[in-house]
Amino acid sequence: MDKVIAANWKMNKTASEAQGFMARLKELFDGAVPEGREVIVFAPFTALEATARSAGALGWVQAGAQNLYPAEKGAFTGEISADMIRSAGAGIVLTGHSERRHIMGEDDKTVASKTLFALQHGLKVMLCIGETLEEREQGLLRNVLERQLITAMSFDAGLLSGHSFYVAYEPVWAIGTGRTATPSDIAGAHALCREIMRSIAGDEAFSIPLLYGGSVKASNAGEILLLDNVDGVLVGGASLEAEQFSKIITA
Ligand code: PEP
């Protein structure tokens, strides 16, 4: 499986800044396609179309959205539908990011309904899961990962086909803090995630890309990507500059 290198720009970049980033990425790779890598950029809604257009021209980057609302259309002021995301040229969406869970108050049920809705409406999904520091210190890692995965993956296994579902393990205490989990923390949590995913989806679980996220940067990406059960990285802060992000792509 190619390693998945995903950027989460969060609430950063206008449409023209996104275009500038993609143009710089093109220059940095000078016409070459990074080998053995699947690259995704999760852009804010207002930069989604511009990102998708540039990504399409580059040919090896996919554009993704950071959120969606689980309804076809209607009276949901301020929300964005799966159809709108697809019509902007994006084919994948993040669900359950820790900032949505902990700042916007999304619970497991909401994350599950967004995940199912997106899969049923032609979008691929990258589901984010992970424990807080308090939960880890209380020995609740397995409980939290089981609860988050079992609730969000309560969909028909048929929806898993066609490389449509990804999972990103992101310990909340390592996101945006500069504090990276140790290689043994990551390998341990990823083995646990894979075991839980297998109990839900059987052997299909081995074809679900399992990414690590939390203060990944050019200097630690290579080591993380070599760990067992790590199929890629989801990168926040260090994905904002094309130079840094290109080094992570080639790490
Ligand atoms: C993220 O937003 O998913 C993330 C991992 O952020 P950072 O790399 O900044 O910790």
PDB file of C-alpha atoms and ligand atoms in Angstrom:
ATOM      1  CA  MET A   1       0.000   0.000   0.000  1.00  0.00           C
ATOM      2  CA  ASP A   2       1.291   3.512  -0.837  1.00  0.00           C
ATOM      3  CA  LYS A   3       1.964   5.661   2.219  1.00  0.00           C
ATOM      4  CA  VAL A   4      -0.708   8.331   2.625  1.00  0.00           C
ATOM      5  CA  ILE A   5       0.607  11.819   3.322  1.00  0.00           C
ATOM      6  CA  ALA A   6      -2.254  14.141   4.242  1.00  0.00           C
ATOM      7  CA  ALA A   7      -2.253  17.856   5.022  1.00  0.00           C
ATOM      8  CA  ASN A   8      -4.882  19.374   7.305  1.00  0.00           C
ATOM      9  CA  TRP A   9      -4.785  23.123   6.769  1.00  0.00           C
ATOM     10  CA  LYS A  10      -7.451  23.739   9.426  1.00  0.00           C
ATOM     11  CA  MET A  11      -8.668  27.389   9.358  1.00  0.00           C
ATOM     12  CA  ASN A  12      -5.713  28.584   7.279  1.00  0.00           C
ATOM     13  CA  LYS A  13      -5.300  29.732   3.659  1.00  0.00           C
ATOM     14  CA  THR A  14      -7.462  31.754   1.317  1.00  0.00           C
ATOM     15  CA  ALA A  15      -8.127  30.427  -2.195  1.00  0.00           C
ATOM     16  CA  SER A  16      -5.184  32.373  -3.621  1.00  0.00           C
ATOM     17  CA  GLU A  17      -2.856  31.183  -0.846  1.00  0.00           C
ATOM     18  CA  ALA A  18      -3.944  27.615  -1.590  1.00  0.00           C
ATOM     19  CA  GLN A  19      -3.135  28.129  -5.275  1.00  0.00           C
ATOM     20  CA  GLY A  20       0.261  29.565  -4.322  1.00  0.00           C
ATOM     21  CA  PHE A  21       0.982  26.499  -2.159  1.00  0.00           C
ATOM     22  CA  MET A  22       0.064  24.115  -4.973  1.00  0.00           C
ATOM     23  CA  ALA A  23       2.126  26.073  -7.497  1.00  0.00           C
ATOM     24  CA  ARG A  24       5.138  25.859  -5.161  1.00  0.00           C
ATOM     25  CA  LEU A  25       4.564  22.116  -4.668  1.00  0.00           C
ATOM     26  CA  LYS A  26       4.604  21.718  -8.441  1.00  0.00           C
ATOM     27  CA  GLU A  27       7.917  23.604  -8.658  1.00  0.00           C
ATOM     28  CA  LEU A  28       9.441  21.577  -5.831  1.00  0.00           C
ATOM     29  CA  PHE A  29       8.644  18.276  -7.545  1.00  0.00           C
ATOM     30  CA  ASP A  30       9.571  19.665 -10.957  1.00  0.00           C
ATOM     31  CA  GLY A  31       7.204  17.444 -12.926  1.00  0.00           C
ATOM     32  CA  ALA A  32       8.056  14.284 -10.956  1.00  0.00           C
ATOM     33  CA  VAL A  33       5.352  12.248  -9.229  1.00  0.00           C
ATOM     34  CA  PRO A  34       6.347  11.222  -5.689  1.00  0.00           C
ATOM     35  CA  GLU A  35       6.764   7.445  -5.748  1.00  0.00           C
ATOM     36  CA  GLY A  36       4.836   5.239  -3.361  1.00  0.00           C
ATOM     37  CA  ARG A  37       2.886   8.155  -1.937  1.00  0.00           C
ATOM     38  CA  GLU A  38      -0.803   9.085  -1.932  1.00  0.00           C
ATOM     39  CA  VAL A  39      -1.084  12.817  -1.164  1.00  0.00           C
ATOM     40  CA  ILE A  40      -4.234  14.504   0.162  1.00  0.00           C
ATOM     41  CA  VAL A  41      -4.800  18.151   1.134  1.00  0.00           C
ATOM     42  CA  PHE A  42      -7.747  18.921   3.436  1.00  0.00           C
ATOM     43  CA  ALA A  43      -8.487  22.556   2.637  1.00  0.00           C
ATOM     44  CA  PRO A  44     -10.995  24.974   4.215  1.00  0.00           C
ATOM     45  CA  PHE A  45     -14.296  25.202   2.313  1.00  0.00           C
ATOM     46  CA  THR A  46     -13.581  28.597   0.763  1.00  0.00           C
ATOM     47  CA  ALA A  47     -10.319  27.301  -0.737  1.00  0.00           C
ATOM     48  CA  LEU A  48     -11.645  23.868  -1.688  1.00  0.00           C
ATOM     49  CA  GLU A  49     -12.463  24.543  -5.313  1.00  0.00           C
ATOM     50  CA  ALA A  50      -9.148  26.330  -5.951  1.00  0.00           C
ATOM     51  CA  THR A  51      -7.237  23.518  -4.221  1.00  0.00           C
ATOM     52  CA  ALA A  52      -9.116  20.839  -6.184  1.00  0.00           C
ATOM     53  CA  ARG A  53      -8.464  22.627  -9.479  1.00  0.00           C
ATOM     54  CA  SER A  54      -4.728  22.945  -8.790  1.00  0.00           C
ATOM     55  CA  ALA A  55      -4.595  19.380  -7.488  1.00  0.00           C
ATOM     56  CA  GLY A  56      -6.285  18.128 -10.652  1.00  0.00           C
ATOM     57  CA  ALA A  57      -3.750  19.973 -12.803  1.00  0.00           C
ATOM     58  CA  LEU A  58      -0.869  18.525 -10.782  1.00  0.00           C
ATOM     59  CA  GLY A  59      -2.351  15.052 -11.106  1.00  0.00           C
ATOM     60  CA  TRP A  60      -1.066  13.427  -7.911  1.00  0.00           C
ATOM     61  CA  VAL A  61      -2.767  15.367  -5.113  1.00  0.00           C
ATOM     62  CA  GLN A  62      -6.375  14.849  -3.987  1.00  0.00           C
ATOM     63  CA  ALA A  63      -8.363  17.677  -2.411  1.00  0.00           C
ATOM     64  CA  GLY A  64     -10.448  16.972   0.668  1.00  0.00           C
ATOM     65  CA  ALA A  65     -12.860  18.845   2.932  1.00  0.00           C
ATOM     66  CA  GLN A  66     -12.506  19.129   6.710  1.00  0.00           C
ATOM     67  CA  ASN A  67     -16.167  18.647   7.629  1.00  0.00           C
ATOM     68  CA  LEU A  68     -19.659  18.088   6.238  1.00  0.00           C
ATOM     69  CA  TYR A  69     -23.254  18.123   7.429  1.00  0.00           C
ATOM     70  CA  PRO A  70     -25.124  14.818   7.240  1.00  0.00           C
ATOM     71  CA  ALA A  71     -28.152  15.910   5.221  1.00  0.00           C
ATOM     72  CA  GLU A  72     -28.745  16.299   1.483  1.00  0.00           C
ATOM     73  CA  LYS A  73     -29.844  19.960   1.653  1.00  0.00           C
ATOM     74  CA  GLY A  74     -32.158  22.256   3.563  1.00  0.00           C
ATOM     75  CA  ALA A  75     -32.398  24.621   6.498  1.00  0.00           C
ATOM     76  CA  PHE A  76     -28.953  24.121   8.015  1.00  0.00           C
ATOM     77  CA  THR A  77     -27.486  27.622   8.016  1.00  0.00           C
ATOM     78  CA  GLY A  78     -23.725  27.661   7.737  1.00  0.00           C
ATOM     79  CA  GLU A  79     -23.385  23.986   6.879  1.00  0.00           C
ATOM     80  CA  ILE A  80     -21.995  22.277   3.772  1.00  0.00           C
ATOM     81  CA  SER A  81     -23.343  19.103   2.125  1.00  0.00           C
ATOM     82  CA  ALA A  82     -21.593  16.119   0.551  1.00  0.00           C
ATOM     83  CA  ASP A  83     -22.925  17.199  -2.827  1.00  0.00           C
ATOM     84  CA  MET A  84     -21.413  20.694  -2.429  1.00  0.00           C
ATOM     85  CA  ILE A  85     -18.067  19.150  -1.497  1.00  0.00           C
ATOM     86  CA  ARG A  86     -18.107  16.870  -4.540  1.00  0.00           C
ATOM     87  CA  SER A  87     -19.141  19.709  -6.824  1.00  0.00           C
ATOM     88  CA  ALA A  88     -16.175  21.737  -5.556  1.00  0.00           C
ATOM     89  CA  GLY A  89     -13.988  18.910  -6.913  1.00  0.00           C
ATOM     90  CA  ALA A  90     -13.096  17.190  -3.630  1.00  0.00           C
ATOM     91  CA  GLY A  91     -13.530  13.466  -3.129  1.00  0.00           C
ATOM     92  CA  ILE A  92     -12.753  12.915   0.532  1.00  0.00           C
ATOM     93  CA  VAL A  93     -13.723  14.400   3.883  1.00  0.00           C
ATOM     94  CA  LEU A  94     -12.346  14.322   7.426  1.00  0.00           C
ATOM     95  CA  THR A  95     -14.679  13.219  10.216  1.00  0.00           C
ATOM     96  CA  GLY A  96     -14.121  13.216  13.957  1.00  0.00           C
ATOM     97  CA  HIS A  97     -11.093  15.512  14.025  1.00  0.00           C
ATOM     98  CA  SER A  98     -10.259  16.209  17.670  1.00  0.00           C
ATOM     99  CA  GLU A  99     -10.822  19.944  17.200  1.00  0.00           C
ATOM    100  CA  ARG A 100     -14.373  19.206  16.040  1.00  0.00           C
ATOM    101  CA  ARG A 101     -14.896  16.788  18.920  1.00  0.00           C
ATOM    102  CA  HIS A 102     -13.378  18.962  21.641  1.00  0.00           C
ATOM    103  CA  ILE A 103     -13.955  22.560  20.453  1.00  0.00           C
ATOM    104  CA  MET A 104     -17.212  22.141  18.487  1.00  0.00           C
ATOM    105  CA  GLY A 105     -18.597  19.464  20.820  1.00  0.00           C
ATOM    106  CA  GLU A 106     -19.171  16.691  18.259  1.00  0.00           C
ATOM    107  CA  ASP A 107     -19.881  13.390  19.983  1.00  0.00           C
ATOM    108  CA  ASP A 108     -19.343   9.835  18.698  1.00  0.00           C
ATOM    109  CA  LYS A 109     -22.911   9.640  17.386  1.00  0.00           C
ATOM    110  CA  THR A 110     -22.511  12.813  15.331  1.00  0.00           C
ATOM    111  CA  VAL A 111     -19.164  11.604  13.975  1.00  0.00           C
ATOM    112  CA  ALA A 112     -20.778   8.259  13.071  1.00  0.00           C
ATOM    113  CA  SER A 113     -23.663   9.905  11.240  1.00  0.00           C
ATOM    114  CA  LYS A 114     -21.291  12.162   9.266  1.00  0.00           C
ATOM    115  CA  THR A 115     -19.080   9.182   8.409  1.00  0.00           C
ATOM    116  CA  LEU A 116     -21.978   7.033   7.192  1.00  0.00           C
ATOM    117  CA  PHE A 117     -23.606   9.896   5.298  1.00  0.00           C
ATOM    118  CA  ALA A 118     -20.372  10.811   3.488  1.00  0.00           C
ATOM    119  CA  LEU A 119     -19.693   7.183   2.469  1.00  0.00           C
ATOM    120  CA  GLN A 120     -23.262   6.755   1.248  1.00  0.00           C
ATOM    121  CA  HIS A 121     -23.011   9.969  -0.774  1.00  0.00           C
ATOM    122  CA  GLY A 122     -19.914   9.206  -2.798  1.00  0.00           C
ATOM    123  CA  LEU A 123     -17.199  10.690  -0.611  1.00  0.00           C
ATOM    124  CA  LYS A 124     -14.235   8.844   0.836  1.00  0.00           C
ATOM    125  CA  VAL A 125     -13.772   9.399   4.573  1.00  0.00           C
ATOM    126  CA  MET A 126     -10.771   9.831   6.837  1.00  0.00           C
ATOM    127  CA  LEU A 127     -12.056   9.161  10.355  1.00  0.00           C
ATOM    128  CA  CYS A 128      -9.938  10.682  13.150  1.00  0.00           C
ATOM    129  CA  ILE A 129      -9.792   9.055  16.568  1.00  0.00           C
ATOM    130  CA  GLY A 130      -7.628   9.504  19.635  1.00  0.00           C
ATOM    131  CA  GLU A 131      -7.541   9.837  23.394  1.00  0.00           C
ATOM    132  CA  THR A 132      -6.989  12.872  25.623  1.00  0.00           C
ATOM    133  CA  LEU A 133      -4.029  12.939  28.020  1.00  0.00           C
ATOM    134  CA  GLU A 134      -6.388  12.407  30.932  1.00  0.00           C
ATOM    135  CA  GLU A 135      -7.888   9.317  29.308  1.00  0.00           C
ATOM    136  CA  ARG A 136      -4.419   7.904  28.558  1.00  0.00           C
ATOM    137  CA  GLU A 137      -3.260   8.527  32.125  1.00  0.00           C
ATOM    138  CA  GLN A 138      -6.370   6.791  33.463  1.00  0.00           C
ATOM    139  CA  GLY A 139      -5.527   3.693  31.386  1.00  0.00           C
ATOM    140  CA  LEU A 140      -8.511   4.236  29.085  1.00  0.00           C
ATOM    141  CA  LEU A 141      -6.705   4.095  25.718  1.00  0.00           C
ATOM    142  CA  ARG A 142      -8.324   0.816  24.607  1.00  0.00           C
ATOM    143  CA  ASN A 143     -11.797   1.867  25.816  1.00  0.00           C
ATOM    144  CA  VAL A 144     -11.641   5.192  23.976  1.00  0.00           C
ATOM    145  CA  LEU A 145     -10.361   3.722  20.705  1.00  0.00           C
ATOM    146  CA  GLU A 146     -12.912   0.886  20.861  1.00  0.00           C
ATOM    147  CA  ARG A 147     -15.772   3.282  21.549  1.00  0.00           C
ATOM    148  CA  GLN A 148     -14.763   5.707  18.792  1.00  0.00           C
ATOM    149  CA  LEU A 149     -14.080   3.018  16.167  1.00  0.00           C
ATOM    150  CA  ILE A 150     -17.079   0.806  16.924  1.00  0.00           C
ATOM    151  CA  THR A 151     -19.496   3.756  16.903  1.00  0.00           C
ATOM    152  CA  ALA A 152     -18.132   5.305  13.709  1.00  0.00           C
ATOM    153  CA  MET A 153     -17.698   2.038  11.795  1.00  0.00           C
ATOM    154  CA  SER A 154     -21.252   0.828  12.307  1.00  0.00           C
ATOM    155  CA  PHE A 155     -21.850   0.794   8.550  1.00  0.00           C
ATOM    156  CA  ASP A 156     -22.253  -1.944   6.006  1.00  0.00           C
ATOM    157  CA  ALA A 157     -18.886  -3.538   5.130  1.00  0.00           C
ATOM    158  CA  GLY A 158     -19.703  -2.983   1.440  1.00  0.00           C
ATOM    159  CA  LEU A 159     -18.994   0.718   1.984  1.00  0.00           C
ATOM    160  CA  LEU A 160     -15.384  -0.158   2.803  1.00  0.00           C
ATOM    161  CA  SER A 161     -14.636  -1.314  -0.720  1.00  0.00           C
ATOM    162  CA  GLY A 162     -12.729   0.740  -3.263  1.00  0.00           C
ATOM    163  CA  HIS A 163     -10.249   2.297  -0.849  1.00  0.00           C
ATOM    164  CA  SER A 164     -12.973   4.549   0.504  1.00  0.00           C
ATOM    165  CA  PHE A 165     -12.209   4.620   4.225  1.00  0.00           C
ATOM    166  CA  TYR A 166      -9.117   5.713   6.151  1.00  0.00           C
ATOM    167  CA  VAL A 167      -8.481   6.014   9.880  1.00  0.00           C
ATOM    168  CA  ALA A 168      -6.138   8.565  11.475  1.00  0.00           C
ATOM    169  CA  TYR A 169      -5.014   7.893  15.041  1.00  0.00           C
ATOM    170  CA  GLU A 170      -4.283  11.282  16.585  1.00  0.00           C
ATOM    171  CA  PRO A 171      -3.660  11.431  20.336  1.00  0.00           C
ATOM    172  CA  VAL A 172      -5.286  14.712  21.371  1.00  0.00           C
ATOM    173  CA  TRP A 173      -2.307  15.627  23.583  1.00  0.00           C
ATOM    174  CA  ALA A 174       0.032  15.526  20.564  1.00  0.00           C
ATOM    175  CA  ILE A 175      -2.000  17.734  18.206  1.00  0.00           C
ATOM    176  CA  GLY A 176      -0.604  21.199  17.689  1.00  0.00           C
ATOM    177  CA  THR A 177       1.414  20.908  20.895  1.00  0.00           C
ATOM    178  CA  GLY A 178       4.852  20.083  19.460  1.00  0.00           C
ATOM    179  CA  ARG A 179       4.693  16.962  21.653  1.00  0.00           C
ATOM    180  CA  THR A 180       4.979  13.895  19.419  1.00  0.00           C
ATOM    181  CA  ALA A 181       4.072  10.474  20.753  1.00  0.00           C
ATOM    182  CA  THR A 182       7.117   8.195  21.074  1.00  0.00           C
ATOM    183  CA  PRO A 183       7.615   5.478  18.438  1.00  0.00           C
ATOM    184  CA  SER A 184       6.507   2.897  20.986  1.00  0.00           C
ATOM    185  CA  ASP A 185       3.358   4.908  21.896  1.00  0.00           C
ATOM    186  CA  ILE A 186       2.508   5.095  18.193  1.00  0.00           C
ATOM    187  CA  ALA A 187       3.263   1.443  17.407  1.00  0.00           C
ATOM    188  CA  GLY A 188       1.285   0.303  20.479  1.00  0.00           C
ATOM    189  CA  ALA A 189      -1.760   2.430  19.690  1.00  0.00           C
ATOM    190  CA  HIS A 190      -1.692   1.458  16.001  1.00  0.00           C
ATOM    191  CA  ALA A 191      -1.550  -2.255  16.825  1.00  0.00           C
ATOM    192  CA  LEU A 192      -4.541  -1.715  19.102  1.00  0.00           C
ATOM    193  CA  CYS A 193      -6.455   0.203  16.415  1.00  0.00           C
ATOM    194  CA  ARG A 194      -5.762  -2.533  13.855  1.00  0.00           C
ATOM    195  CA  GLU A 195      -6.936  -5.209  16.288  1.00  0.00           C
ATOM    196  CA  ILE A 196     -10.171  -3.303  16.986  1.00  0.00           C
ATOM    197  CA  MET A 197     -10.715  -2.563  13.287  1.00  0.00           C
ATOM    198  CA  ARG A 198     -10.229  -6.278  12.571  1.00  0.00           C
ATOM    199  CA  SER A 199     -12.812  -7.212  15.163  1.00  0.00           C
ATOM    200  CA  ILE A 200     -15.256  -4.892  13.359  1.00  0.00           C
ATOM    201  CA  ALA A 201     -14.386  -5.437   9.692  1.00  0.00           C
ATOM    202  CA  GLY A 202     -12.509  -8.747   9.604  1.00  0.00           C
ATOM    203  CA  ASP A 203      -9.561  -9.030   7.216  1.00  0.00           C
ATOM    204  CA  GLU A 204     -10.812  -5.960   5.318  1.00  0.00           C
ATOM    205  CA  ALA A 205      -9.235  -4.021   8.214  1.00  0.00           C
ATOM    206  CA  PHE A 206      -5.784  -4.693   6.742  1.00  0.00           C
ATOM    207  CA  SER A 207      -6.644  -2.705   3.635  1.00  0.00           C
ATOM    208  CA  ILE A 208      -7.815   0.368   5.579  1.00  0.00           C
ATOM    209  CA  PRO A 209      -4.969   2.906   5.644  1.00  0.00           C
ATOM    210  CA  LEU A 210      -4.154   3.750   9.274  1.00  0.00           C
ATOM    211  CA  LEU A 211      -2.403   7.120   9.625  1.00  0.00           C
ATOM    212  CA  TYR A 212      -0.700   8.761  12.594  1.00  0.00           C
ATOM    213  CA  GLY A 213      -1.178  12.445  13.344  1.00  0.00           C
ATOM    214  CA  GLY A 214       0.168  14.741  16.061  1.00  0.00           C
ATOM    215  CA  SER A 215       3.065  17.159  15.616  1.00  0.00           C
ATOM    216  CA  VAL A 216       4.467  15.302  12.600  1.00  0.00           C
ATOM    217  CA  LYS A 217       7.188  17.297  10.840  1.00  0.00           C
ATOM    218  CA  ALA A 218       9.933  16.741   8.283  1.00  0.00           C
ATOM    219  CA  SER A 219      12.390  15.663  10.987  1.00  0.00           C
ATOM    220  CA  ASN A 220      10.251  12.852  12.468  1.00  0.00           C
ATOM    221  CA  ALA A 221       8.052  11.739   9.549  1.00  0.00           C
ATOM    222  CA  GLY A 222      10.562   9.213   8.141  1.00  0.00           C
ATOM    223  CA  GLU A 223      10.885   7.341  11.436  1.00  0.00           C
ATOM    224  CA  ILE A 224       7.107   7.323  12.026  1.00  0.00           C
ATOM    225  CA  LEU A 225       6.377   6.048   8.504  1.00  0.00           C
ATOM    226  CA  LEU A 226       8.618   3.024   9.122  1.00  0.00           C
ATOM    227  CA  LEU A 227       6.636   1.830  12.154  1.00  0.00           C
ATOM    228  CA  ASP A 228       4.450  -1.289  11.945  1.00  0.00           C
ATOM    229  CA  ASN A 229       0.815  -0.569  11.102  1.00  0.00           C
ATOM    230  CA  VAL A 230       1.569   3.048  10.131  1.00  0.00           C
ATOM    231  CA  ASP A 231       0.284   3.595   6.593  1.00  0.00           C
ATOM    232  CA  GLY A 232       0.704   7.341   6.515  1.00  0.00           C
ATOM    233  CA  VAL A 233       0.664  10.617   8.405  1.00  0.00           C
ATOM    234  CA  LEU A 234      -1.899  13.403   8.882  1.00  0.00           C
ATOM    235  CA  VAL A 235      -0.075  16.689   9.265  1.00  0.00           C
ATOM    236  CA  GLY A 236      -1.425  19.983  10.601  1.00  0.00           C
ATOM    237  CA  GLY A 237       1.031  22.804  11.376  1.00  0.00           C
ATOM    238  CA  ALA A 238       3.891  21.424   9.261  1.00  0.00           C
ATOM    239  CA  SER A 239       1.665  21.157   6.183  1.00  0.00           C
ATOM    240  CA  LEU A 240       1.181  24.899   5.818  1.00  0.00           C
ATOM    241  CA  GLU A 241       4.478  25.550   3.995  1.00  0.00           C
ATOM    242  CA  ALA A 242       4.983  23.702   0.708  1.00  0.00           C
ATOM    243  CA  GLU A 243       8.737  23.243   1.390  1.00  0.00           C
ATOM    244  CA  GLN A 244       8.150  21.485   4.727  1.00  0.00           C
ATOM    245  CA  PHE A 245       5.261  19.463   3.382  1.00  0.00           C
ATOM    246  CA  SER A 246       7.273  18.333   0.348  1.00  0.00           C
ATOM    247  CA  LYS A 247       9.968  17.020   2.714  1.00  0.00           C
ATOM    248  CA  ILE A 248       7.315  15.019   4.571  1.00  0.00           C
ATOM    249  CA  ILE A 249       6.024  13.627   1.279  1.00  0.00           C
ATOM    250  CA  THR A 250       9.499  12.345   0.421  1.00  0.00           C
ATOM    251  CA  ALA A 251      10.486  11.348   3.992  1.00  0.00           C
TER     252      ALA A 251
HETATM  253  C1  PEP B   1      -4.006  17.696  12.812  1.00  0.00           C
HETATM  254  O1  PEP B   1      -4.555  18.779  12.738  1.00  0.00           O
HETATM  255  O2  PEP B   1      -4.615  16.690  12.424  1.00  0.00           O
HETATM  256  C2  PEP B   1      -2.656  17.619  13.372  1.00  0.00           C
HETATM  257  C3  PEP B   1      -2.117  16.440  13.513  1.00  0.00           C
HETATM  258  O3  PEP B   1      -2.048  18.800  13.712  1.00  0.00           O
HETATM  259  P1  PEP B   1      -0.473  19.024  14.076  1.00  0.00           P
HETATM  260  O4  PEP B   1       0.320  18.283  13.022  1.00  0.00           O
HETATM  261  O5  PEP B   1      -0.275  20.495  14.010  1.00  0.00           O
HETATM  262  O6  PEP B   1      -0.252  18.441  15.430  1.00  0.00           O
END
